[in-house]
Short mmCIF file of C-alpha atoms and ligand atoms in Angstrom, two decimals:
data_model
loop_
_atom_site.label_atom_id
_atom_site.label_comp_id
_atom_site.label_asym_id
_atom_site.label_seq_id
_atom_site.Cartn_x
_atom_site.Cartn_y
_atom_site.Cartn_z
CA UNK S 1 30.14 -21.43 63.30
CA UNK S 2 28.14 -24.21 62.14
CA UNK S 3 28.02 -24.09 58.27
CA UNK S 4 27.25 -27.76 57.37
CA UNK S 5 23.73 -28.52 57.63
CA UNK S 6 21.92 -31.81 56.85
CA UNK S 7 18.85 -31.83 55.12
CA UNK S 8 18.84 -35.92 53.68
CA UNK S 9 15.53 -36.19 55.89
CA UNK S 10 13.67 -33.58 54.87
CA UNK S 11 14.23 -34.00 51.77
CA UNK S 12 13.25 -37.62 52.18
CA UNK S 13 9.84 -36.49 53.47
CA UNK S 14 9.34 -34.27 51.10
CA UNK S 15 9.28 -36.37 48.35
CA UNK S 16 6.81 -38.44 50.40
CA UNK S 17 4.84 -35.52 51.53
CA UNK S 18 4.27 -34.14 47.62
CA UNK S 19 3.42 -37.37 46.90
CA UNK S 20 -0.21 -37.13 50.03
CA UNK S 21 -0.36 -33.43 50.19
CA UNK S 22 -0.35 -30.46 47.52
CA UNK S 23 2.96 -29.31 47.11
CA UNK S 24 4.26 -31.38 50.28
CA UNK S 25 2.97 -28.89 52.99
CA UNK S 26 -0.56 -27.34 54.28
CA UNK S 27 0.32 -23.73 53.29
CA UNK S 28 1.96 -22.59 50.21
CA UNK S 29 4.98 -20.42 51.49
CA UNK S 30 5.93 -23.34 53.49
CA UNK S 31 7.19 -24.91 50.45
CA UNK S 32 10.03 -22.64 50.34
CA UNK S 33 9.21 -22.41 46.44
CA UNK S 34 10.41 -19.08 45.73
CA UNK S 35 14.05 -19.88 47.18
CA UNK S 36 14.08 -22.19 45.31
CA UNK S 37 14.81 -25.05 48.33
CA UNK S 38 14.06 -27.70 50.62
CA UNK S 39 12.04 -27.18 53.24
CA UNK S 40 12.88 -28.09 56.71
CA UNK S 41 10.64 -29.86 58.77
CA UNK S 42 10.48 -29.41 62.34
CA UNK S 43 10.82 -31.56 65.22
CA UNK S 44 10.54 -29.62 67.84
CA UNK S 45 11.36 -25.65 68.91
CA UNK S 46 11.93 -24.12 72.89
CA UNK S 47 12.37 -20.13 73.32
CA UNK S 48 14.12 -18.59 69.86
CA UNK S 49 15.52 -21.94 68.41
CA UNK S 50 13.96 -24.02 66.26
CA UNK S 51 15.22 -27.62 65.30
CA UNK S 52 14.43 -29.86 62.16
CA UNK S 53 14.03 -33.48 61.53
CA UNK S 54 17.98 -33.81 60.81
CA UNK S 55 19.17 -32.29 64.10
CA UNK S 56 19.77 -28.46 62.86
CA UNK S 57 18.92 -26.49 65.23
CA UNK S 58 18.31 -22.56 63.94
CA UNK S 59 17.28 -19.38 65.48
CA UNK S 60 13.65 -18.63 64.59
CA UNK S 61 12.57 -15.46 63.03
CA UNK S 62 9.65 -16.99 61.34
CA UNK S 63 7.87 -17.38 64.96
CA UNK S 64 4.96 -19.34 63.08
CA UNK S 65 4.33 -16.21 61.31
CA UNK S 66 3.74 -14.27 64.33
CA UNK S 67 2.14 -16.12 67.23
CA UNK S 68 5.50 -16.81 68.57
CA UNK S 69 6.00 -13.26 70.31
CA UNK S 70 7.05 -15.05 73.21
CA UNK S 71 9.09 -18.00 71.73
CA UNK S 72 8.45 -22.00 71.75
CA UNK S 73 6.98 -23.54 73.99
CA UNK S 74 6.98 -20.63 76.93
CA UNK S 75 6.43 -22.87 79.99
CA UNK S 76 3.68 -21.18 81.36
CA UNK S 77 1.78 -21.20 78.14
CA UNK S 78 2.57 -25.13 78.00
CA UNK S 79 1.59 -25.79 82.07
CA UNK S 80 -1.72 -23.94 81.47
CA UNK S 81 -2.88 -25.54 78.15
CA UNK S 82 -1.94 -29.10 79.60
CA UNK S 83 -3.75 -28.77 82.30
CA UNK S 84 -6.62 -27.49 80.15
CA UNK S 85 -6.38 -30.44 77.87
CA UNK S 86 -7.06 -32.97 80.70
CA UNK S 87 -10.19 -31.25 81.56
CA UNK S 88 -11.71 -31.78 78.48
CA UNK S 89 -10.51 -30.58 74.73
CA UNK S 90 -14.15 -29.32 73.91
CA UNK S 91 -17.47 -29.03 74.41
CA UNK S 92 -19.52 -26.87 71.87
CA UNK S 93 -20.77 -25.03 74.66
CA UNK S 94 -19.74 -21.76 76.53
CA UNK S 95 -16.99 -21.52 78.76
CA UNK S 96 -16.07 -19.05 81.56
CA UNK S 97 -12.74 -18.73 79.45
CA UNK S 98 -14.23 -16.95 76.60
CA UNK S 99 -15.92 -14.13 78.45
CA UNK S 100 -12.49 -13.79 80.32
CA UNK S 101 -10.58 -13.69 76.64
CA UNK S 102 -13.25 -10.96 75.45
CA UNK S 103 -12.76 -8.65 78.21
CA UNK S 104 -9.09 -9.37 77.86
CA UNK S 105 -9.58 -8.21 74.40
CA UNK S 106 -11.88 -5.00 75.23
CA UNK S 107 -9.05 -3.91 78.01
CA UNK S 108 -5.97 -4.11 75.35
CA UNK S 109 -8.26 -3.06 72.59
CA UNK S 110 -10.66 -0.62 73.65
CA UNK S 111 -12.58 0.21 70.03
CA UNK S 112 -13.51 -3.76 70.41
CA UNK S 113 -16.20 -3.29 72.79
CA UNK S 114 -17.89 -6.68 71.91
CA UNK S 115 -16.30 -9.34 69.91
CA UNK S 116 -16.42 -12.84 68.58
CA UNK S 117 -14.19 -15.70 68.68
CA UNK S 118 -13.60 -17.55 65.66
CA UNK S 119 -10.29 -20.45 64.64
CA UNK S 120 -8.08 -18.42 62.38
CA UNK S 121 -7.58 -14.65 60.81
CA UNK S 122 -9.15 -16.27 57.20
CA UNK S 123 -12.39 -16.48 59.23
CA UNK S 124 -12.24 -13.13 61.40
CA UNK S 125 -11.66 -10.81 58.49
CA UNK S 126 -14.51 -12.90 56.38
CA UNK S 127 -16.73 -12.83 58.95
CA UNK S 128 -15.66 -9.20 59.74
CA UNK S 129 -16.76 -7.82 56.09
CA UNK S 130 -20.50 -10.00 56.22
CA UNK S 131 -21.11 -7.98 59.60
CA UNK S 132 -19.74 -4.26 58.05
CA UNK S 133 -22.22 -5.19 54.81
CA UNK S 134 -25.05 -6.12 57.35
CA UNK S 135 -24.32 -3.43 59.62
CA UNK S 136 -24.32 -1.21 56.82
CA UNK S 137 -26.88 -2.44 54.10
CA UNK S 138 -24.31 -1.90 51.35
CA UNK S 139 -21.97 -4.33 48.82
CA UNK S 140 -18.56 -2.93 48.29
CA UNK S 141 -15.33 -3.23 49.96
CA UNK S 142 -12.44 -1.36 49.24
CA UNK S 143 -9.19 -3.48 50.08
CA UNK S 144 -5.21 -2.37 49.26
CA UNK S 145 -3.00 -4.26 46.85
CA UNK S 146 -0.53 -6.03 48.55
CA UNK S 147 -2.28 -6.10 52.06
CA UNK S 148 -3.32 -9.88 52.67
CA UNK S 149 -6.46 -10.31 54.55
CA UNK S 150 -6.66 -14.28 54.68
CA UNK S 151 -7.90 -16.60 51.73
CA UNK S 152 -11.87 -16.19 51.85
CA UNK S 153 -13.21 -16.13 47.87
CA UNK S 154 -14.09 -12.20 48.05
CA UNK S 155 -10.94 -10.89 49.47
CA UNK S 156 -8.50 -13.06 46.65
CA UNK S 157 -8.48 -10.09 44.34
CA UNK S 158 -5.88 -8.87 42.18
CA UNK S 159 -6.78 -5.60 40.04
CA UNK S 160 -7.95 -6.25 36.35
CA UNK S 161 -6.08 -5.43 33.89
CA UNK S 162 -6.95 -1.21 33.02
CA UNK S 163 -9.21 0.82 35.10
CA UNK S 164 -8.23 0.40 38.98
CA UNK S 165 -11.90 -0.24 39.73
CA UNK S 166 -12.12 -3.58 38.02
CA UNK S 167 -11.00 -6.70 40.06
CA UNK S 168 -10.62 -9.84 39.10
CA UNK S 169 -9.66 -13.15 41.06
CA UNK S 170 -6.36 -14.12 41.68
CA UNK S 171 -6.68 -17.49 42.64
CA UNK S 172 -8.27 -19.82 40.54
CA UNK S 173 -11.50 -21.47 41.65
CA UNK S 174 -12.85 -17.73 42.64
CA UNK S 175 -16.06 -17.17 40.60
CA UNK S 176 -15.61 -13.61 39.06
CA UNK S 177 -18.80 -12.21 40.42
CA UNK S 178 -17.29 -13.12 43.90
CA UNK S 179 -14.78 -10.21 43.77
CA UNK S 180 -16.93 -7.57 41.79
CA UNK S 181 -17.56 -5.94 45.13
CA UNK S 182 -13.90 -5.78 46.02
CA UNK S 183 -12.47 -2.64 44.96
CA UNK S 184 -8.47 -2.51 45.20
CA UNK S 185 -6.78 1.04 46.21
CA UNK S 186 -3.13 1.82 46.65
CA UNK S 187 -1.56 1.37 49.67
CA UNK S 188 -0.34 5.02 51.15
CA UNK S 189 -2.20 6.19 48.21
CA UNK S 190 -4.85 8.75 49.47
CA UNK S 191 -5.93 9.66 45.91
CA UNK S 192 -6.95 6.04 44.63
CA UNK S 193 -8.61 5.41 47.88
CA UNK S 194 -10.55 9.01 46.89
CA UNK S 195 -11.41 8.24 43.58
CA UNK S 196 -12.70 4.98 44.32
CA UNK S 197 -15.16 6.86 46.96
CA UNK S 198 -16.04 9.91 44.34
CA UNK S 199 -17.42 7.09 41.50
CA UNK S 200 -19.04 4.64 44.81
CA UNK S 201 -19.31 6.45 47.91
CA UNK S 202 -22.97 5.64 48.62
CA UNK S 203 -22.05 1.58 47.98
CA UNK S 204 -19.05 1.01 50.09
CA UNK S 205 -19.71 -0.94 53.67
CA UNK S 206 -16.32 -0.99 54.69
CA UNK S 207 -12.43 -0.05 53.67
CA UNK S 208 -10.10 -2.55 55.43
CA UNK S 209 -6.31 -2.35 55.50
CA UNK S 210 -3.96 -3.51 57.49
CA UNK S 211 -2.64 -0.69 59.50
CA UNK S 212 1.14 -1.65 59.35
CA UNK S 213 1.22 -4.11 55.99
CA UNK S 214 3.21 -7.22 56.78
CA UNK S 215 2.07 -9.24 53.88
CA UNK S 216 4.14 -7.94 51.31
CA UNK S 217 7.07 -7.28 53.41
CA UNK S 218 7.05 -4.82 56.09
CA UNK S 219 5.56 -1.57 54.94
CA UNK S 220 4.91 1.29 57.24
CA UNK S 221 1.92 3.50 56.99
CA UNK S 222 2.86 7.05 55.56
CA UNK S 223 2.21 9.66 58.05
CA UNK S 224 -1.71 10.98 57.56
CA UNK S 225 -2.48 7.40 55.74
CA UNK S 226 -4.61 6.12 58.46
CA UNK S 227 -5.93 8.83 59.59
CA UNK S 228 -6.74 9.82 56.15
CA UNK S 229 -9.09 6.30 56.42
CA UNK S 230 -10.40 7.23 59.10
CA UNK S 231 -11.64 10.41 57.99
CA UNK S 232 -12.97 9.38 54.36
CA UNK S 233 -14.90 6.52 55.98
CA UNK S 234 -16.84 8.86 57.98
CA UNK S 235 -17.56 11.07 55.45
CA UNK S 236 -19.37 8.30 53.22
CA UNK S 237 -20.69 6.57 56.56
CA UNK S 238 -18.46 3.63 55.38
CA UNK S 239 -17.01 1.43 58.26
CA UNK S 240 -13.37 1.49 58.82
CA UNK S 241 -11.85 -2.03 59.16
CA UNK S 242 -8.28 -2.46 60.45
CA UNK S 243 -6.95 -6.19 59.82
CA UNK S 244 -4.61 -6.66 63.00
CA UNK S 245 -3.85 -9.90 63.17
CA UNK S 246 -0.66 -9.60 62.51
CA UNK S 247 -0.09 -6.12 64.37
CA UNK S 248 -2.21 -7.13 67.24
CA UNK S 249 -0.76 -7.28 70.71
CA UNK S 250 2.49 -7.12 68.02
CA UNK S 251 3.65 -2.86 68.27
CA UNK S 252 1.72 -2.98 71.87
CA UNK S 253 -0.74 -4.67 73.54
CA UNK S 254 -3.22 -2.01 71.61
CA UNK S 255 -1.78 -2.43 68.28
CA UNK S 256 -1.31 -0.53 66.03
CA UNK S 257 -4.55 1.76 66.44
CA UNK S 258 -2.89 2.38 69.80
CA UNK S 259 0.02 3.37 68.27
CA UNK S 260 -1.14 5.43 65.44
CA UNK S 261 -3.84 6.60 67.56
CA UNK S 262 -6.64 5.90 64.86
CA UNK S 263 -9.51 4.07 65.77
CA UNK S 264 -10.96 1.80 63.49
CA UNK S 265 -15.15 0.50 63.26
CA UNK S 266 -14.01 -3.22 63.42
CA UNK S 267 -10.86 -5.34 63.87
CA UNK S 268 -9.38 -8.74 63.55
CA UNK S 269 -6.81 -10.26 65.45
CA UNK S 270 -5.27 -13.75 64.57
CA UNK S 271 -1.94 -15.15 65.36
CA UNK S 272 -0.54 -13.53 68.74
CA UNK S 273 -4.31 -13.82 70.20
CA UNK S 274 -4.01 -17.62 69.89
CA UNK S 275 -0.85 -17.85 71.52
CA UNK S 276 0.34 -20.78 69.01
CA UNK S 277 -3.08 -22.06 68.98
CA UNK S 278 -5.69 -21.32 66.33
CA UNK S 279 -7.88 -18.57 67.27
CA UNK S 280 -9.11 -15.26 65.58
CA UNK S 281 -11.35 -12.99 66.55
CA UNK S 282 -13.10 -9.93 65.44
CA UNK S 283 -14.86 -7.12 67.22
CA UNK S 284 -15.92 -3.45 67.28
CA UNK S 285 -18.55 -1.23 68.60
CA UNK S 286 -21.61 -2.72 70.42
CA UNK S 287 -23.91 -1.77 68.26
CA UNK S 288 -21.90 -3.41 65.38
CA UNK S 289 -21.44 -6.50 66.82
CA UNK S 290 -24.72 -6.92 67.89
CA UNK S 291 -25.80 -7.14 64.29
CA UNK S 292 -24.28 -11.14 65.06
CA UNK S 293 -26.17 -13.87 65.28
CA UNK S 294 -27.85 -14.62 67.63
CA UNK S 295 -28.22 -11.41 68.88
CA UNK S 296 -28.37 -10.05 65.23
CA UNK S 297 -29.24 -10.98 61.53
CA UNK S 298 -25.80 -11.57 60.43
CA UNK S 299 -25.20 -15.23 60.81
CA UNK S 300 -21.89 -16.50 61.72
CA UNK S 301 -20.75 -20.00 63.87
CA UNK S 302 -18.42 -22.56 64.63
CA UNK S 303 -18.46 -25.94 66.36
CA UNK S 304 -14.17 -25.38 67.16
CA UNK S 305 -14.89 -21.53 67.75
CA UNK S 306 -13.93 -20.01 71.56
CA UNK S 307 -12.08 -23.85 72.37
CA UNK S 308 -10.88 -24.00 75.54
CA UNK S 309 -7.52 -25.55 74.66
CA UNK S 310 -7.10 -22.26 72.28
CA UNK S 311 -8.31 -19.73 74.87
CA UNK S 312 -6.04 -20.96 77.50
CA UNK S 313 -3.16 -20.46 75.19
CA UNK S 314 -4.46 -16.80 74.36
CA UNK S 315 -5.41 -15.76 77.76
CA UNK S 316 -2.02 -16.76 79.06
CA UNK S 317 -0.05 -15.24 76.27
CA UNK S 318 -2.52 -11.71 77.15
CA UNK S 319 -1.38 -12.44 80.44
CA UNK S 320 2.27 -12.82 80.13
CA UNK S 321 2.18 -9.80 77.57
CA UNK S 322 -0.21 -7.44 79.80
CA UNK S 323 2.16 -8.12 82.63
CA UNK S 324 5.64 -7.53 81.73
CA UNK S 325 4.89 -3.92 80.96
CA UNK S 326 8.34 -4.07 79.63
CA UNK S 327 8.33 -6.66 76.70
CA UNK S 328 7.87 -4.36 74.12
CA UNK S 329 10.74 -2.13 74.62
CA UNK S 330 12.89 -5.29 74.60
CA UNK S 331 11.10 -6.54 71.54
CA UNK S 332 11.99 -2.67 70.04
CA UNK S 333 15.51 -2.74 71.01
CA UNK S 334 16.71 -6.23 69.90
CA UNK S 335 14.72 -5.57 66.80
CA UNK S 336 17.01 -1.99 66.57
CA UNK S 337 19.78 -4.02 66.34
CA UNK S 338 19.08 -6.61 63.57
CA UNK S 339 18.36 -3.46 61.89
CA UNK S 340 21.06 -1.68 62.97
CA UNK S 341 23.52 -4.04 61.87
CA UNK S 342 21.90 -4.98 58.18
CA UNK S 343 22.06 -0.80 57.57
CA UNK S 344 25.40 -0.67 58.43
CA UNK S 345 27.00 -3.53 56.13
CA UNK S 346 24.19 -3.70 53.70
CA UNK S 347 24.64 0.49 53.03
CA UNK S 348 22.68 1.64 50.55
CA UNK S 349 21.10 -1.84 48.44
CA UNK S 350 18.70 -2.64 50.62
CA UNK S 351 15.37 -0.95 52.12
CA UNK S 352 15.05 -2.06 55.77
CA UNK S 353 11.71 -1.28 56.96
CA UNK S 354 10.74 -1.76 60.63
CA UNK S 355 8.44 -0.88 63.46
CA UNK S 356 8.62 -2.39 66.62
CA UNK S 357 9.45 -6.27 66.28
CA UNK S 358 8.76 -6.59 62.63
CA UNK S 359 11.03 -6.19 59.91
CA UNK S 360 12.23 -6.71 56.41
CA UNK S 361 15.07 -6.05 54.38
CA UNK S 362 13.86 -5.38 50.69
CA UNK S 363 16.55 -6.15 48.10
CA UNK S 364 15.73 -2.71 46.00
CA UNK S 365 17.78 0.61 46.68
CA UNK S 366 14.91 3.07 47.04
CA UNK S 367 12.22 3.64 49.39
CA UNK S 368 9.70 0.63 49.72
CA UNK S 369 6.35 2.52 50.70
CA UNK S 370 4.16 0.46 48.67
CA UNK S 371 3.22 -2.74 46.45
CA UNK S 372 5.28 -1.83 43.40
CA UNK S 373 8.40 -1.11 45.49
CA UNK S 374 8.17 -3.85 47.10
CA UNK S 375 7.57 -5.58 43.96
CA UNK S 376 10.56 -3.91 42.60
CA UNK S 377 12.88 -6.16 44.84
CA UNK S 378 15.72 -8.48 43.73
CA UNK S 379 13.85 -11.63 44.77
CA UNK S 380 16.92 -14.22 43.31
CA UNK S 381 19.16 -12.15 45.77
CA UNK S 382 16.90 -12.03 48.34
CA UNK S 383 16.77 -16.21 47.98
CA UNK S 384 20.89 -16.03 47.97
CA UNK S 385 20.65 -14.30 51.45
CA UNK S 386 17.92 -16.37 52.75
CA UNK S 387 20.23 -19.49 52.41
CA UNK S 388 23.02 -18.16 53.65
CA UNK S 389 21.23 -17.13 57.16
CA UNK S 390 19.97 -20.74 56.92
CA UNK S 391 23.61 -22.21 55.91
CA UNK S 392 24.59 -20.27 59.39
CA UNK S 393 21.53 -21.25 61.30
CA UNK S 394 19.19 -18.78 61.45
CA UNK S 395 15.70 -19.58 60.36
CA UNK S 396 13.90 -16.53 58.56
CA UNK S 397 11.19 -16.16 55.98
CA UNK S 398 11.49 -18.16 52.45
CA UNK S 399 9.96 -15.19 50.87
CA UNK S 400 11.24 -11.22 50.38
CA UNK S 401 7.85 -10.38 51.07
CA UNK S 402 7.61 -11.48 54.72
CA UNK S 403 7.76 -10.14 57.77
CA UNK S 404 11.04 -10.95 59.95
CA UNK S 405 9.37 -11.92 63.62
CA UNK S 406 11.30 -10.89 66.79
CA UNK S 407 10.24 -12.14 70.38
CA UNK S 408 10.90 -11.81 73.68
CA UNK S 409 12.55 -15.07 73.88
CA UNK S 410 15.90 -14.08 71.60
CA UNK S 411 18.67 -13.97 73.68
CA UNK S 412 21.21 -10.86 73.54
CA UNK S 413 23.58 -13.80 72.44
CA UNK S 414 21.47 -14.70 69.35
CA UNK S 415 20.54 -11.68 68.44
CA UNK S 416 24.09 -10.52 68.16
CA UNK S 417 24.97 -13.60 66.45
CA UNK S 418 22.31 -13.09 63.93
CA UNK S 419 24.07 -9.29 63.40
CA UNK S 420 27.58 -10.78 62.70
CA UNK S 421 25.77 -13.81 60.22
CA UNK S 422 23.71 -10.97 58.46
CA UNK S 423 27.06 -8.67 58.50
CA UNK S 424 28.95 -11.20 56.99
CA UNK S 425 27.03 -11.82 53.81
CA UNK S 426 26.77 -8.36 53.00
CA UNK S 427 30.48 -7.37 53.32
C1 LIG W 1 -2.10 -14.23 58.59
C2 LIG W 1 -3.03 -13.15 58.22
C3 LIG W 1 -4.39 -13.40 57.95
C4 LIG W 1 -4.93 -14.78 57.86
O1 LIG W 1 -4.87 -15.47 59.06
P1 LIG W 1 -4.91 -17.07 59.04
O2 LIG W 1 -4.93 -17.42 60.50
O3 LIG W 1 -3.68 -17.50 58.32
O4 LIG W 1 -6.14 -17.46 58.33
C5 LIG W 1 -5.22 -12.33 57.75
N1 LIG W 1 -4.76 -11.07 57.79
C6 LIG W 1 -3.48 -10.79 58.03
C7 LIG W 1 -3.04 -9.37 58.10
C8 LIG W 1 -2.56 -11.82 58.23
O5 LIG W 1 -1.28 -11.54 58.42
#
């Protein structure tokens, strides 16, 4: 087994890149700051490998965060999205392609009867929230520590310090007044998501969540949770928002309102729906959507939005996805065994959590159900493990509090690989 890896070029570039770009790279986890390491840059990546600038080559659980739920570079991904390129890279017009994407979307998501294409999940959930307070005529939003909903000012909100109703920024730059309408409940906590209704039912446009949280490690919704959501938000006429860019076309080509059989008012999708491209989008009922601009008062553009480079790579990922009708039980049964195998050695000192093709093994013995147990995680051991998959090739996220990303494209030969390299540090 390969355990000497080079890293004199990256680290090379590094230095270089820290010295043009904050912190060396254009997202912060990126970095790999909180390991405490170098991080690789990449050359190039084909199906579940991945290979850096010094001629490692890894397999990828990172997946670019999710998009990859096919692999690198799936050949009929690339052959449509060259072709596209040569007829034109964009036109700030409308193209057939969109309308095909959106009906794509409405057939795999049915709740999204209309939607809109925007260039990343940041803009789908922001622009999400302006049309539930339009639709709505009310200020507050009601979001779940530890659920990440992109980087837009008003959803950047950590709770203040005392009552749970008082945010405050948690990113510097964010005026406060730009979060006083966030209110932050506990995820799986029906009672802080009730209290915050009982003291501003009549203000709240929208609760949004992300149905399976992936942003602070895997962590599964408790049975009733969503439904629970579901049911308050009616009850105050409050729209339901589920963030699935991450679980979109992820647990099933519905989601994960297909699989918890909850429908939500409005939801974003980001990642998977670009196919490796950036694209977001966000959609709902008809009469929700039609609050947009130009059919509605709540304004909302882009001149990159709907490009026809990023379509093709969407609708042919849809595609590839909608046709296989047997992807996702592959995607649950390789994923069963990473699992498998980390339960087995790692015994009681680790939480795995998964569902379908995402995973992540929390260094804390108990149950990890929410932002405090995740919190309560052994993030210098986590780093130790980290860079001994890496030592061994295999490429996973520089953070505890990621998601582990399986696709279609993992061999049976890497995936058991990846068992006996995970097995090995824990025994
Ligand atoms: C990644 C992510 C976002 C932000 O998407 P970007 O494309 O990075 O802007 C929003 N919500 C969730 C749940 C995400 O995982």
């Amino acid at each position: 087994m390969n355990t000497i890896i080079k890293d004199a070029k990256s680290k090379q570039i590094f230095q270089k890149a820290k010295t043009l770009i904050p912190g060396g790279v254009n997202s912060p986890v990126r970095a790999f700051g909180s390991v405490g390491m170098t991080p690789r840059f990449i050359q190039s990546a084909n199906g579940d490998k991945i290979t850096d600038i010094d001629g490692n080559e890894y397999i990828d659980y990172v997946c670019s965060w999710g998009p990859g739920i096919l692999g690198h570079a799936h050949p009929q991904v690339i052959y449509a999205v060259q072709k596209a390129c040569a007829e034109g890279l964009t036109f700030g017009a409308p193209t057939k392609k969109e309308v095909i994407l959106a009906e794509m979307i409405s057939e795999c998501v049915p709740s999204m009867e209309m939607s809109r294409l925007v260039c990343s999940g940041t803009e789908a959930v922001m622009s999400a929230v302006r049309v539930a307070r339009g639709f709505t005529k009310r200020e507050k939003i009601v979001k779940f520590k530890g659920c990440y909903h992109g980087h837009s000012d008003g959803l950047l909100v950590k709770v203040g310090s005392g009552a749970m109703t008082s945010s405050v920024p948690d990113s510097a730059g964010v005026p406060s007044d730009f979060t006083k309408h966030t209110l932050i409940a506990l995820y799986n906590d029906k009672e802080s998501v009730k209290n915050l209704f009982e003291k501003n039912g009549s203000e709240i446009a929208a609760v949004i969540v992300e149905p399976v949280a992936a942003n602070m490690g895997v962590v599964l919704p408790e049975k009733g949770f969503l439904e629970f959501l579901r049911e308050i938000t009616l009850k105050y006429g409050a729209l339901l928002v589920f963030d699935e860019v991450i679980t979109g076309f992820r647990l099933g080509l519905g989601g994960a309102q297909e699989y918890f059989h909850v429908k939500p008012d409005i939801t974003t999708l980001g990642k998977i729906i670009g196919g490796g491209l950036p694209v977001g989008a966000y959609g709902g009922k008809k009469e929700i959507m039609e609050m947009v601009s130009p059919a509605g008062p709540v304004y909302q553009a882009g001149t990159l939005s709907g490009n026809p480079i990023a379509v093709t790579a969407g609708i042919e990922t849809l595609k590839i996805l909608q046709k296989d009708t047997s992807i996702y039980q592959r995607l649950e049964e390789k994923a069963a065994l990473l699992e498998k195998a980390v339960k087995k050695s790692a015994g009681e000192t680790v939480c795995v959590n998964r569902i379908g093709s995402l995973m992540s093994v929390f260094f804390t013995a108990g149950k990890v159900s929410d932002y405090a147990t995740a919190a309560s995680s052994d993030t210098k051991r986590y780093a130790e493990y980290f860079a001994w998959l890496l030592e061994h090739g295999i490429y996973t996220a520089p953070s505890q509090f990621e998601a582990m990303f399986i696709s279609d494209a993992h061999t049976k030969e890497d995936i058991d690989k990846t068992c006996q390299v995970m097995a090995e540090y824990f025994l």
